[in-house]
Structures are given as structure tokens and as C-alpha cells.
PDB file of C-alpha atoms in Angstrom:
ATOM      1  CA  GLY S   1       6.229  20.210   0.139  1.00  0.00           C
ATOM      2  CA  ALA S   2       5.214  18.496   3.341  1.00  0.00           C
ATOM      3  CA  GLY S   3       1.481  18.783   2.711  1.00  0.00           C
ATOM      4  CA  VAL S   4      -0.994  19.945   0.108  1.00  0.00           C
ATOM      5  CA  SER S   5      -0.868  23.699  -0.053  1.00  0.00           C
ATOM      6  CA  GLN S   6      -3.720  25.829  -1.344  1.00  0.00           C
ATOM      7  CA  SER S   7      -3.950  29.529  -2.002  1.00  0.00           C
ATOM      8  CA  PRO S   8      -5.577  31.821  -1.358  1.00  0.00           C
ATOM      9  CA  ARG S   9      -7.059  30.502   1.860  1.00  0.00           C
ATOM     10  CA  TYR S  10      -9.862  33.055   1.692  1.00  0.00           C
ATOM     11  CA  LYS S  11     -11.133  34.909  -1.325  1.00  0.00           C
ATOM     12  CA  VAL S  12     -13.972  37.354  -1.558  1.00  0.00           C
ATOM     13  CA  THR S  13     -14.907  38.386  -5.056  1.00  0.00           C
ATOM     14  CA  LYS S  14     -17.660  40.299  -6.724  1.00  0.00           C
ATOM     15  CA  ARG S  15     -20.180  38.516  -8.865  1.00  0.00           C
ATOM     16  CA  GLY S  16     -19.022  38.376 -12.438  1.00  0.00           C
ATOM     17  CA  GLN S  17     -15.315  38.386 -11.674  1.00  0.00           C
ATOM     18  CA  ASP S  18     -12.988  35.519 -12.529  1.00  0.00           C
ATOM     19  CA  VAL S  19     -11.087  33.705  -9.760  1.00  0.00           C
ATOM     20  CA  ALA S  20      -8.147  31.331  -9.832  1.00  0.00           C
ATOM     21  CA  LEU S  21      -7.470  28.922  -7.002  1.00  0.00           C
ATOM     22  CA  ARG S  22      -4.104  27.296  -6.750  1.00  0.00           C
ATOM     23  CA  CYS S  23      -3.057  23.907  -5.442  1.00  0.00           C
ATOM     24  CA  ASP S  24       0.475  22.671  -4.786  1.00  0.00           C
ATOM     25  CA  PRO S  25       0.304  18.931  -4.116  1.00  0.00           C
ATOM     26  CA  ILE S  26       2.566  16.819  -1.940  1.00  0.00           C
ATOM     27  CA  SER S  27       5.886  16.426  -3.711  1.00  0.00           C
ATOM     28  CA  GLY S  28       5.922  13.389  -5.964  1.00  0.00           C
ATOM     29  CA  HIS S  29       2.211  12.761  -5.834  1.00  0.00           C
ATOM     30  CA  VAL S  30       0.893  11.675  -9.217  1.00  0.00           C
ATOM     31  CA  SER S  31      -2.805  12.284  -8.803  1.00  0.00           C
ATOM     32  CA  LEU S  32      -4.429  15.575  -7.960  1.00  0.00           C
ATOM     33  CA  TYR S  33      -8.094  16.095  -7.159  1.00  0.00           C
ATOM     34  CA  TRP S  34     -10.406  19.081  -6.839  1.00  0.00           C
ATOM     35  CA  TYR S  35     -13.495  18.958  -4.658  1.00  0.00           C
ATOM     36  CA  ARG S  36     -16.083  21.520  -3.655  1.00  0.00           C
ATOM     37  CA  GLN S  37     -17.653  21.398  -0.207  1.00  0.00           C
ATOM     38  CA  ALA S  38     -20.693  23.439   0.734  1.00  0.00           C
ATOM     39  CA  LEU S  39     -21.482  24.047   4.394  1.00  0.00           C
ATOM     40  CA  GLY S  40     -22.871  20.909   5.981  1.00  0.00           C
ATOM     41  CA  GLN S  41     -22.216  18.766   2.936  1.00  0.00           C
ATOM     42  CA  GLY S  42     -19.644  16.211   1.894  1.00  0.00           C
ATOM     43  CA  PRO S  43     -16.890  16.970  -0.601  1.00  0.00           C
ATOM     44  CA  GLU S  44     -18.302  16.992  -4.128  1.00  0.00           C
ATOM     45  CA  PHE S  45     -15.956  15.684  -6.778  1.00  0.00           C
ATOM     46  CA  LEU S  46     -15.071  18.181  -9.501  1.00  0.00           C
ATOM     47  CA  THR S  47     -12.122  16.823 -11.476  1.00  0.00           C
ATOM     48  CA  TYR S  48      -8.858  14.951 -11.186  1.00  0.00           C
ATOM     49  CA  PHE S  49      -5.487  14.635 -12.933  1.00  0.00           C
ATOM     50  CA  ASN S  50      -2.877  11.949 -13.265  1.00  0.00           C
ATOM     51  CA  TYR S  51       0.322  13.834 -13.952  1.00  0.00           C
ATOM     52  CA  GLU S  52      -0.704  16.599 -16.367  1.00  0.00           C
ATOM     53  CA  ALA S  53      -3.580  14.675 -17.950  1.00  0.00           C
ATOM     54  CA  GLN S  54      -7.077  15.516 -16.865  1.00  0.00           C
ATOM     55  CA  GLN S  55      -8.615  12.103 -16.353  1.00  0.00           C
ATOM     56  CA  ASP S  56     -12.142  13.012 -15.388  1.00  0.00           C
ATOM     57  CA  LYS S  57     -13.893  16.356 -15.386  1.00  0.00           C
ATOM     58  CA  SER S  58     -17.417  15.042 -15.047  1.00  0.00           C
ATOM     59  CA  GLY S  59     -17.950  16.894 -11.788  1.00  0.00           C
ATOM     60  CA  LEU S  60     -17.318  20.376 -13.094  1.00  0.00           C
ATOM     61  CA  PRO S  61     -20.731  22.095 -12.788  1.00  0.00           C
ATOM     62  CA  ASN S  62     -20.641  23.989 -16.075  1.00  0.00           C
ATOM     63  CA  ASP S  63     -18.294  25.505 -18.611  1.00  0.00           C
ATOM     64  CA  ARG S  64     -17.403  28.422 -16.307  1.00  0.00           C
ATOM     65  CA  PHE S  65     -15.262  25.987 -14.364  1.00  0.00           C
ATOM     66  CA  SER S  66     -11.959  24.727 -15.690  1.00  0.00           C
ATOM     67  CA  ALA S  67      -8.767  23.222 -14.284  1.00  0.00           C
ATOM     68  CA  GLU S  68      -5.283  22.669 -15.507  1.00  0.00           C
ATOM     69  CA  ARG S  69      -2.053  21.087 -14.334  1.00  0.00           C
ATOM     70  CA  PRO S  70       0.356  21.892 -17.153  1.00  0.00           C
ATOM     71  CA  GLU S  71       3.539  20.451 -15.697  1.00  0.00           C
ATOM     72  CA  GLY S  72       2.063  17.669 -13.661  1.00  0.00           C
ATOM     73  CA  SER S  73       2.562  19.418 -10.344  1.00  0.00           C
ATOM     74  CA  ILE S  74       0.770  22.665  -9.429  1.00  0.00           C
ATOM     75  CA  SER S  75      -2.843  22.940 -10.497  1.00  0.00           C
ATOM     76  CA  THR S  76      -5.170  25.885 -10.981  1.00  0.00           C
ATOM     77  CA  LEU S  77      -8.937  25.786 -10.758  1.00  0.00           C
ATOM     78  CA  THR S  78     -10.490  28.745 -12.552  1.00  0.00           C
ATOM     79  CA  ILE S  79     -14.036  29.962 -12.197  1.00  0.00           C
ATOM     80  CA  GLN S  80     -15.112  32.515 -14.764  1.00  0.00           C
ATOM     81  CA  ARG S  81     -17.915  35.025 -14.309  1.00  0.00           C
ATOM     82  CA  THR S  82     -18.503  33.954 -10.730  1.00  0.00           C
ATOM     83  CA  GLU S  83     -22.002  33.658  -9.312  1.00  0.00           C
ATOM     84  CA  GLN S  84     -23.159  33.640  -5.699  1.00  0.00           C
ATOM     85  CA  ARG S  85     -23.942  29.931  -5.911  1.00  0.00           C
ATOM     86  CA  ASP S  86     -20.213  29.311  -6.497  1.00  0.00           C
ATOM     87  CA  SER S  87     -19.524  30.293  -2.863  1.00  0.00           C
ATOM     88  CA  ALA S  88     -18.081  27.257  -1.106  1.00  0.00           C
ATOM     89  CA  MET S  89     -14.885  25.678   0.184  1.00  0.00           C
ATOM     90  CA  TYR S  90     -12.747  24.371  -2.664  1.00  0.00           C
ATOM     91  CA  ARG S  91     -10.513  21.534  -1.608  1.00  0.00           C
ATOM     92  CA  CYS S  92      -7.532  20.051  -3.358  1.00  0.00           C
ATOM     93  CA  ALA S  93      -6.114  16.622  -2.604  1.00  0.00           C
ATOM     94  CA  SER S  94      -3.281  14.517  -3.914  1.00  0.00           C
ATOM     95  CA  SER S  95      -2.305  10.882  -3.838  1.00  0.00           C
ATOM     96  CA  LEU S  96       0.121   8.189  -4.869  1.00  0.00           C
ATOM     97  CA  PRO S  97      -1.540   5.261  -6.669  1.00  0.00           C
ATOM     98  CA  SER S  98       0.542   2.853  -4.640  1.00  0.00           C
ATOM     99  CA  GLU S  99      -1.211   3.950  -1.474  1.00  0.00           C
ATOM    100  CA  GLY S 100      -4.516   2.477  -2.464  1.00  0.00           C
ATOM    101  CA  ASN S 101      -6.164   5.722  -3.435  1.00  0.00           C
ATOM    102  CA  THR S 102      -5.559   7.374  -0.093  1.00  0.00           C
ATOM    103  CA  ILE S 103      -5.883  11.081  -0.799  1.00  0.00           C
ATOM    104  CA  TYR S 104      -4.453  13.834   1.345  1.00  0.00           C
ATOM    105  CA  PHE S 105      -6.367  17.057   1.535  1.00  0.00           C
ATOM    106  CA  GLY S 106      -5.168  20.621   1.741  1.00  0.00           C
ATOM    107  CA  GLU S 107      -6.718  23.215   4.067  1.00  0.00           C
ATOM    108  CA  GLY S 108      -8.983  24.446   1.306  1.00  0.00           C
ATOM    109  CA  SER S 109      -9.819  27.790  -0.238  1.00  0.00           C
ATOM    110  CA  TRP S 110     -12.942  29.553   1.014  1.00  0.00           C
ATOM    111  CA  LEU S 111     -14.589  31.412  -1.848  1.00  0.00           C
ATOM    112  CA  THR S 112     -17.278  33.979  -1.174  1.00  0.00           C
ATOM    113  CA  VAL S 113     -18.996  35.642  -4.088  1.00  0.00           C
ATOM    114  CA  VAL S 114     -20.816  38.853  -3.167  1.00  0.00           C
TER     115      VAL S 114
ATOM    116  CA  ALA L   1     -20.911   4.361 -10.862  1.00  0.00           C
ATOM    117  CA  GLN L   2     -19.924   4.043  -7.282  1.00  0.00           C
ATOM    118  CA  SER L   3     -21.683   5.859  -4.443  1.00  0.00           C
ATOM    119  CA  VAL L   4     -22.047   5.851  -0.688  1.00  0.00           C
ATOM    120  CA  THR L   5     -25.003   6.487   1.565  1.00  0.00           C
ATOM    121  CA  GLN L   6     -24.502   7.592   5.138  1.00  0.00           C
ATOM    122  CA  LEU L   7     -27.499   6.908   7.318  1.00  0.00           C
ATOM    123  CA  GLY L   8     -28.186   9.744   9.694  1.00  0.00           C
ATOM    124  CA  SER L   9     -26.879  13.241   9.184  1.00  0.00           C
ATOM    125  CA  HIS L  10     -26.591  13.684  12.968  1.00  0.00           C
ATOM    126  CA  VAL L  11     -25.818  11.086  15.597  1.00  0.00           C
ATOM    127  CA  SER L  12     -25.653  11.764  19.354  1.00  0.00           C
ATOM    128  CA  VAL L  13     -24.075   9.421  21.851  1.00  0.00           C
ATOM    129  CA  SER L  14     -23.177   9.784  25.499  1.00  0.00           C
ATOM    130  CA  GLU L  15     -19.551   9.955  26.519  1.00  0.00           C
ATOM    131  CA  GLY L  16     -18.351   6.391  27.097  1.00  0.00           C
ATOM    132  CA  ALA L  17     -21.058   4.839  24.920  1.00  0.00           C
ATOM    133  CA  LEU L  18     -20.599   2.909  21.701  1.00  0.00           C
ATOM    134  CA  VAL L  19     -20.260   4.954  18.515  1.00  0.00           C
ATOM    135  CA  LEU L  20     -21.812   3.502  15.374  1.00  0.00           C
ATOM    136  CA  LEU L  21     -21.854   5.477  12.155  1.00  0.00           C
ATOM    137  CA  ARG L  22     -23.450   3.750   9.206  1.00  0.00           C
ATOM    138  CA  CYS L  23     -22.254   3.652   5.618  1.00  0.00           C
ATOM    139  CA  ASN L  24     -23.536   1.610   2.714  1.00  0.00           C
ATOM    140  CA  TYR L  25     -21.795   1.603  -0.623  1.00  0.00           C
ATOM    141  CA  SER L  26     -22.684   0.855  -4.189  1.00  0.00           C
ATOM    142  CA  SER L  27     -20.035  -0.343  -6.587  1.00  0.00           C
ATOM    143  CA  SER L  28     -19.985  -2.674  -9.548  1.00  0.00           C
ATOM    144  CA  VAL L  29     -16.485  -3.848  -8.704  1.00  0.00           C
ATOM    145  CA  PRO L  30     -14.632  -4.512  -5.455  1.00  0.00           C
ATOM    146  CA  PRO L  31     -14.130  -1.085  -3.959  1.00  0.00           C
ATOM    147  CA  TYR L  32     -11.692   0.754  -1.818  1.00  0.00           C
ATOM    148  CA  LEU L  33     -13.549   2.252   1.150  1.00  0.00           C
ATOM    149  CA  PHE L  34     -12.546   5.059   3.432  1.00  0.00           C
ATOM    150  CA  TRP L  35     -13.603   6.987   6.478  1.00  0.00           C
ATOM    151  CA  TYR L  36     -12.435  10.578   6.845  1.00  0.00           C
ATOM    152  CA  VAL L  37     -12.967  12.888   9.802  1.00  0.00           C
ATOM    153  CA  GLN L  38     -13.289  16.639   9.818  1.00  0.00           C
ATOM    154  CA  TYR L  39     -12.859  18.411  13.128  1.00  0.00           C
ATOM    155  CA  PRO L  40     -14.326  21.907  13.473  1.00  0.00           C
ATOM    156  CA  ASN L  41     -12.463  24.454  11.385  1.00  0.00           C
ATOM    157  CA  GLN L  42      -9.991  21.854  10.157  1.00  0.00           C
ATOM    158  CA  GLY L  43      -9.350  19.891   6.977  1.00  0.00           C
ATOM    159  CA  LEU L  44     -10.252  16.298   6.267  1.00  0.00           C
ATOM    160  CA  GLN L  45      -8.103  13.611   7.838  1.00  0.00           C
ATOM    161  CA  LEU L  46      -8.032   9.913   6.971  1.00  0.00           C
ATOM    162  CA  LEU L  47      -9.313   7.705   9.807  1.00  0.00           C
ATOM    163  CA  LEU L  48      -8.985   4.338   8.098  1.00  0.00           C
ATOM    164  CA  LYS L  49      -9.315   2.561   4.764  1.00  0.00           C
ATOM    165  CA  TYR L  50     -10.238  -0.844   3.372  1.00  0.00           C
ATOM    166  CA  THR L  51      -8.213  -2.125   0.417  1.00  0.00           C
ATOM    167  CA  SER L  52      -9.103  -5.838   0.356  1.00  0.00           C
ATOM    168  CA  ALA L  53      -6.764  -7.213   2.995  1.00  0.00           C
ATOM    169  CA  ALA L  54      -8.491  -7.761   6.351  1.00  0.00           C
ATOM    170  CA  THR L  55     -12.214  -7.039   6.432  1.00  0.00           C
ATOM    171  CA  LEU L  56     -11.919  -5.497   9.894  1.00  0.00           C
ATOM    172  CA  VAL L  57      -9.868  -2.356   9.580  1.00  0.00           C
ATOM    173  CA  LYS L  58      -8.429  -0.488  12.547  1.00  0.00           C
ATOM    174  CA  GLY L  59      -7.801   3.205  12.329  1.00  0.00           C
ATOM    175  CA  ILE L  60      -6.622   6.064  14.439  1.00  0.00           C
ATOM    176  CA  ASN L  61      -8.173   7.205  17.721  1.00  0.00           C
ATOM    177  CA  GLY L  62      -9.638   3.786  18.500  1.00  0.00           C
ATOM    178  CA  PHE L  63     -11.980   3.662  15.503  1.00  0.00           C
ATOM    179  CA  GLU L  64     -12.523   0.584  13.382  1.00  0.00           C
ATOM    180  CA  ALA L  65     -14.746  -0.448  10.495  1.00  0.00           C
ATOM    181  CA  GLU L  66     -15.800  -3.762   9.065  1.00  0.00           C
ATOM    182  CA  PHE L  67     -16.278  -4.427   5.380  1.00  0.00           C
ATOM    183  CA  LYS L  68     -19.320  -6.643   4.832  1.00  0.00           C
ATOM    184  CA  LYS L  69     -19.741  -7.502   1.192  1.00  0.00           C
ATOM    185  CA  SER L  70     -23.057  -9.312   1.733  1.00  0.00           C
ATOM    186  CA  GLU L  71     -24.505  -6.163   3.266  1.00  0.00           C
ATOM    187  CA  THR L  72     -22.559  -3.691   1.120  1.00  0.00           C
ATOM    188  CA  SER L  73     -21.708  -1.903   4.337  1.00  0.00           C
ATOM    189  CA  PHE L  74     -18.667  -0.322   5.941  1.00  0.00           C
ATOM    190  CA  HIS L  75     -19.926   0.944   9.297  1.00  0.00           C
ATOM    191  CA  LEU L  76     -17.586   2.848  11.611  1.00  0.00           C
ATOM    192  CA  THR L  77     -17.449   1.983  15.295  1.00  0.00           C
ATOM    193  CA  LYS L  78     -15.697   2.922  18.477  1.00  0.00           C
ATOM    194  CA  PRO L  79     -16.356   1.123  21.744  1.00  0.00           C
ATOM    195  CA  SER L  80     -16.286   4.134  24.028  1.00  0.00           C
ATOM    196  CA  ALA L  81     -16.952   7.704  22.843  1.00  0.00           C
ATOM    197  CA  HIS L  82     -14.806  10.583  23.994  1.00  0.00           C
ATOM    198  CA  MET L  83     -15.676  14.230  23.934  1.00  0.00           C
ATOM    199  CA  SER L  84     -12.851  14.813  21.466  1.00  0.00           C
ATOM    200  CA  ASP L  85     -14.615  12.563  18.927  1.00  0.00           C
ATOM    201  CA  ALA L  86     -17.179  15.255  18.180  1.00  0.00           C
ATOM    202  CA  ALA L  87     -16.676  15.960  14.499  1.00  0.00           C
ATOM    203  CA  GLU L  88     -18.087  15.298  11.043  1.00  0.00           C
ATOM    204  CA  TYR L  89     -17.380  11.882   9.572  1.00  0.00           C
ATOM    205  CA  PHE L  90     -17.374  11.067   5.878  1.00  0.00           C
ATOM    206  CA  CYS L  91     -17.515   7.680   4.214  1.00  0.00           C
ATOM    207  CA  ALA L  92     -15.984   7.436   0.753  1.00  0.00           C
ATOM    208  CA  VAL L  93     -15.610   4.884  -2.013  1.00  0.00           C
ATOM    209  CA  SER L  94     -13.417   4.469  -5.062  1.00  0.00           C
ATOM    210  CA  ASP L  95     -13.247   1.956  -7.872  1.00  0.00           C
ATOM    211  CA  ARG L  96     -10.234  -0.160  -7.121  1.00  0.00           C
ATOM    212  CA  ALA L  97      -9.857  -1.604 -10.598  1.00  0.00           C
ATOM    213  CA  ARG L  98      -9.870   1.736 -12.319  1.00  0.00           C
ATOM    214  CA  ASP L  99      -7.955   3.728  -9.730  1.00  0.00           C
ATOM    215  CA  ASP L 100     -10.714   6.186 -10.132  1.00  0.00           C
ATOM    216  CA  LYS L 101     -12.056   9.251  -8.437  1.00  0.00           C
ATOM    217  CA  ILE L 102     -13.147   9.073  -4.820  1.00  0.00           C
ATOM    218  CA  ILE L 103     -16.784   9.719  -4.054  1.00  0.00           C
ATOM    219  CA  PHE L 104     -17.802  10.988  -0.628  1.00  0.00           C
ATOM    220  CA  GLY L 105     -21.012  10.637   1.308  1.00  0.00           C
ATOM    221  CA  LYS L 106     -22.872  13.624   2.711  1.00  0.00           C
ATOM    222  CA  GLY L 107     -21.393  13.133   6.138  1.00  0.00           C
ATOM    223  CA  THR L 108     -22.589  12.361   9.653  1.00  0.00           C
ATOM    224  CA  ARG L 109     -22.077  14.876  12.418  1.00  0.00           C
ATOM    225  CA  LEU L 110     -21.280  13.123  15.685  1.00  0.00           C
ATOM    226  CA  HIS L 111     -22.317  14.834  18.909  1.00  0.00           C
ATOM    227  CA  ILE L 112     -20.990  13.623  22.249  1.00  0.00           C
ATOM    228  CA  LEU L 113     -23.196  14.181  25.260  1.00  0.00           C
ATOM    229  CA  PRO L 114     -21.528  14.637  28.627  1.00  0.00           C
TER     230      PRO L 114
END
């Protein structure tokens, strides 16, 4: 697609429920990144993929968070047993290595856990 | 591991005055460096990036940044502030050699005074 597309844009869920956030990167982009951004803070790295391989997941806060990119394109970030502290904007970005690590962000998914 | 420090979470300048937003980086290898801007209720947009060519990098909207290895700095400047420059600005770094994840600073909110 023309840009990075994320869905849902807004999600309100009850504490304890599982949520899945979807990211559709720019067509042909090899690398895909997930970030979390709390209000008034910078994007916090969560994980990234090259093609379908998860290269680094050191930023995932705990084992309730997981991500996959099975076919090297669309990615899903899953949060199990959500907690209120998980409320944040979740941003996806993608890039081509040839562009010197320039990453292009989607609009983000606002998650509110009540 | 690479990191960036943005000095000043809020900066206020008068319209027409010089804008200076400070960023210092830490990296064990020559880095890629970026400035992103986030306008209210919008996603992150790349302003400019340094990838080892010229040390003075020009970006969009009249912004520029200079890579100073001796000072480990990559400060963002604009000669004359405009009201439309009011936004949050993020400095970011990545490890060029490893084509690694991109780490963002906490951000600086720029206020423009009429």
C-alpha cells in the first residue's frame, strides 16, 4: 500500500482481555518495527523483523507481549491478559535497508485498557 | 548500546527567532542519526537524517542539523521560527554497521510565542 496501515485505530478493552493489533507495511519494505508511545514520551522500541524473522525482541516488556510476521508482510502484535499499564499508542513502522534505516510510521493504534 | 539524550523537554522561542533543539548521542560505532517531528494528533514524520555523507544535513521546512563527532551531538536548528513549527521533535539513532533497531529520545516540545 501507499503507507503503513494499522488497525484498529482505536481499541478499548477490559482488563484481562487479549488484544491483537495489526500492521500492514509499505509494499516491498523488508523491515518492520513495533514501538509503544505513552503520552508525552518518545517511541519506545518493542521489536522488529527482517522479512519474517524476528531480529530483536528485547523491548517487549514481558511475556504477555508477542509479535509475528509469518509471511514477511503483515504483522500482528498481541497483548495477552491486558493490564491498565498497557494503555498507550502502539506504532508500527517499516523500512528498506537501502534507505539508510529511514523508517516510515503508521498512524498508530490507540489502546485503552479499562 | 546506542542511545540519545534530548536536552530540554520543552523549548519556547519567539516567532522569527532561532530554533535550537539539542540532541546528544551515544554509540560505539558510527551511527545513523535522525530527527522526526510529530504535529498535534498526527503521526511521526522524518525531518532529516545523517548517514555519513555531509555533516550538515538539510531537511524539510527549513530545518537543518549538524553532526559533530567530537561533541557526539546532532542539534537541530532553524534560523527563523514559524508558528507552524510548534510540535514535538524526536532525535533518534541507529547502529549503521548492524542495520539495527532505531532508538528514540524522549522528545522536545517546541512552543512558538507570537
